[in-house]
PDB file of C-alpha atoms in Angstrom:
ATOM      1  CA  MET D  25       0.000   0.000   0.000  1.00 82.00           C
ATOM      2  CA  ALA D  26       1.061   3.535  -0.686  1.00 87.00           C
ATOM      3  CA  ARG D  27      -0.380   6.852   0.436  1.00 86.00           C
ATOM      4  CA  ARG D  28      -2.149   8.611  -2.440  1.00 87.00           C
ATOM      5  CA  TRP D  29      -2.778  11.952  -0.727  1.00 89.00           C
ATOM      6  CA  GLN D  30      -2.772  13.728   2.597  1.00 89.00           C
ATOM      7  CA  ALA D  31      -4.890  16.649   3.770  1.00 89.00           C
ATOM      8  CA  LYS D  32      -3.920  18.896   6.664  1.00 89.00           C
ATOM      9  CA  LEU D  33      -7.071  20.235   8.268  1.00 89.00           C
ATOM     10  CA  GLY D  34      -5.650  20.799  11.741  1.00 86.00           C
ATOM     11  CA  GLY D  35      -7.391  20.796  15.094  1.00 90.00           C
ATOM     12  CA  LYS D  36      -9.533  18.048  16.566  1.00 94.00           C
ATOM     13  CA  LEU D  37     -11.303  15.954  13.906  1.00 94.00           C
ATOM     14  CA  SER D  38     -14.250  13.573  14.056  1.00 94.00           C
ATOM     15  CA  SER D  39     -14.019  10.110  12.547  1.00 94.00           C
ATOM     16  CA  ALA D  40     -14.044  10.102   8.767  1.00 94.00           C
ATOM     17  CA  VAL D  41     -16.945   8.817   6.665  1.00 96.00           C
ATOM     18  CA  ILE D  42     -16.443   7.719   3.044  1.00 96.00           C
ATOM     19  CA  ALA D  43     -19.335   7.705   0.561  1.00 95.00           C
ATOM     20  CA  GLU D  44     -19.961   8.491  -3.106  1.00 90.00           C
ATOM     21  CA  GLY D  45     -16.333   9.332  -3.869  1.00 94.00           C
ATOM     22  CA  LYS D  46     -15.868  11.753  -0.972  1.00 96.00           C
ATOM     23  CA  VAL D  47     -14.408  11.692   2.520  1.00 96.00           C
ATOM     24  CA  TYR D  48     -16.482  13.595   5.096  1.00 97.00           C
ATOM     25  CA  VAL D  49     -14.992  14.772   8.367  1.00 97.00           C
ATOM     26  CA  ALA D  50     -15.901  17.412  10.941  1.00 96.00           C
ATOM     27  CA  GLN D  51     -13.344  19.779  12.425  1.00 95.00           C
ATOM     28  CA  VAL D  52     -14.797  19.975  15.936  1.00 94.00           C
ATOM     29  CA  ASP D  53     -13.556  23.303  17.263  1.00 91.00           C
ATOM     30  CA  THR D  54     -14.083  25.308  14.070  1.00 94.00           C
ATOM     31  CA  HIS D  55     -17.648  23.935  13.657  1.00 95.00           C
ATOM     32  CA  THR D  56     -16.877  22.890  10.076  1.00 97.00           C
ATOM     33  CA  VAL D  57     -17.727  19.833   7.967  1.00 97.00           C
ATOM     34  CA  TYR D  58     -15.318  19.095   5.117  1.00 97.00           C
ATOM     35  CA  ALA D  59     -16.017  17.078   1.981  1.00 97.00           C
ATOM     36  CA  LEU D  60     -12.768  15.918   0.386  1.00 97.00           C
ATOM     37  CA  ASP D  61     -12.423  14.235  -2.996  1.00 96.00           C
ATOM     38  CA  CYS D  62     -11.396  10.578  -2.476  1.00 94.00           C
ATOM     39  CA  SER D  63      -9.044  10.452  -5.440  1.00 93.00           C
ATOM     40  CA  SER D  64      -7.171  13.732  -4.937  1.00 94.00           C
ATOM     41  CA  GLY D  65      -7.777  14.879  -1.351  1.00 94.00           C
ATOM     42  CA  GLU D  66      -8.851  18.304  -2.593  1.00 96.00           C
ATOM     43  CA  THR D  67     -11.592  20.079  -0.665  1.00 96.00           C
ATOM     44  CA  ALA D  68     -14.863  19.730  -2.587  1.00 97.00           C
ATOM     45  CA  TRP D  69     -16.812  21.941  -0.156  1.00 98.00           C
ATOM     46  CA  THR D  70     -17.065  23.050   3.467  1.00 97.00           C
ATOM     47  CA  PHE D  71     -19.972  24.031   5.703  1.00 98.00           C
ATOM     48  CA  THR D  72     -19.681  25.887   9.006  1.00 97.00           C
ATOM     49  CA  ALA D  73     -22.377  25.560  11.678  1.00 96.00           C
ATOM     50  CA  ASP D  74     -22.900  27.827  14.690  1.00 93.00           C
ATOM     51  CA  GLY D  75     -21.595  25.308  17.225  1.00 92.00           C
ATOM     52  CA  ARG D  76     -19.246  22.377  17.764  1.00 93.00           C
ATOM     53  CA  ILE D  77     -19.712  19.285  15.612  1.00 95.00           C
ATOM     54  CA  ASP D  78     -18.513  16.400  17.773  1.00 91.00           C
ATOM     55  CA  SER D  79     -19.727  13.467  15.660  1.00 92.00           C
ATOM     56  CA  PRO D  80     -19.055  12.442  12.075  1.00 94.00           C
ATOM     57  CA  PRO D  81     -21.800  13.198   9.560  1.00 96.00           C
ATOM     58  CA  THR D  82     -24.191  10.531   8.280  1.00 96.00           C
ATOM     59  CA  ILE D  83     -24.648  10.097   4.531  1.00 97.00           C
ATOM     60  CA  HIS D  84     -28.064   9.020   3.225  1.00 96.00           C
ATOM     61  CA  ARG D  85     -29.487   9.199  -0.315  1.00 96.00           C
ATOM     62  CA  GLY D  86     -27.419  12.158  -1.436  1.00 96.00           C
ATOM     63  CA  LEU D  87     -27.713  14.036   1.856  1.00 97.00           C
ATOM     64  CA  VAL D  88     -25.201  14.784   4.622  1.00 98.00           C
ATOM     65  CA  LEU D  89     -26.766  14.896   8.107  1.00 97.00           C
ATOM     66  CA  PHE D  90     -25.169  15.946  11.392  1.00 96.00           C
ATOM     67  CA  GLY D  91     -25.987  17.556  14.699  1.00 94.00           C
ATOM     68  CA  SER D  92     -24.279  20.532  16.261  1.00 94.00           C
ATOM     69  CA  ALA D  93     -23.895  21.875  19.790  1.00 91.00           C
ATOM     70  CA  ASP D  94     -25.891  24.914  18.624  1.00 90.00           C
ATOM     71  CA  GLY D  95     -29.012  22.738  19.020  1.00 89.00           C
ATOM     72  CA  TRP D  96     -29.703  22.212  15.310  1.00 92.00           C
ATOM     73  CA  VAL D  97     -29.656  19.115  13.114  1.00 95.00           C
ATOM     74  CA  TYR D  98     -28.375  20.033   9.651  1.00 97.00           C
ATOM     75  CA  CYS D  99     -29.049  18.438   6.269  1.00 98.00           C
ATOM     76  CA  LEU D 100     -26.746  19.365   3.387  1.00 98.00           C
ATOM     77  CA  ARG D 101     -26.765  18.374  -0.260  1.00 97.00           C
ATOM     78  CA  GLU D 102     -23.952  15.867  -0.770  1.00 96.00           C
ATOM     79  CA  ALA D 103     -23.006  17.245  -4.199  1.00 96.00           C
ATOM     80  CA  ASP D 104     -22.173  20.811  -3.145  1.00 97.00           C
ATOM     81  CA  GLY D 105     -22.742  21.233   0.616  1.00 97.00           C
ATOM     82  CA  ALA D 106     -25.766  23.510   0.199  1.00 98.00           C
ATOM     83  CA  LEU D 107     -28.139  23.652   3.157  1.00 98.00           C
ATOM     84  CA  VAL D 108     -31.307  21.662   2.403  1.00 98.00           C
ATOM     85  CA  TRP D 109     -32.934  22.058   5.825  1.00 97.00           C
ATOM     86  CA  ARG D 110     -32.182  22.347   9.506  1.00 95.00           C
ATOM     87  CA  PHE D 111     -34.242  21.242  12.486  1.00 92.00           C
ATOM     88  CA  ARG D 112     -34.133  22.638  16.016  1.00 90.00           C
ATOM     89  CA  GLY D 113     -33.357  19.461  17.978  1.00 82.00           C
ATOM     90  CA  ALA D 114     -32.871  21.204  21.318  1.00 74.00           C
ATOM     91  CA  PRO D 115     -36.091  22.226  23.082  1.00 73.00           C
ATOM     92  CA  GLU D 116     -34.942  25.830  23.465  1.00 71.00           C
ATOM     93  CA  ALA D 117     -31.967  28.094  22.962  1.00 66.00           C
ATOM     94  CA  ARG D 118     -30.004  28.235  26.220  1.00 65.00           C
ATOM     95  CA  LEU D 119     -26.680  29.950  26.577  1.00 62.00           C
ATOM     96  CA  ILE D 120     -24.555  29.731  29.685  1.00 59.00           C
TER      97      ILE D 120
END
């Protein structure tokens, strides 16, 4: 085996998820989900939420789903990272 590419995203990362020719990973402290091309390692798109993303995204039927510490569940289009919808999973907005 030989390494084909390497991406330096920095910071604390979630586990990686591979689907449909992309690698998906969340950079926890910058609140960002990255979609990287599997063959080149180039960034296909990024999406930044308003809170920490501690878990890897889930891929389902062309959608990227993940929760954030901001209380929202996000759904992005797998092709370009565009926001499809978001759902307030927390019962209320509470800041400490």
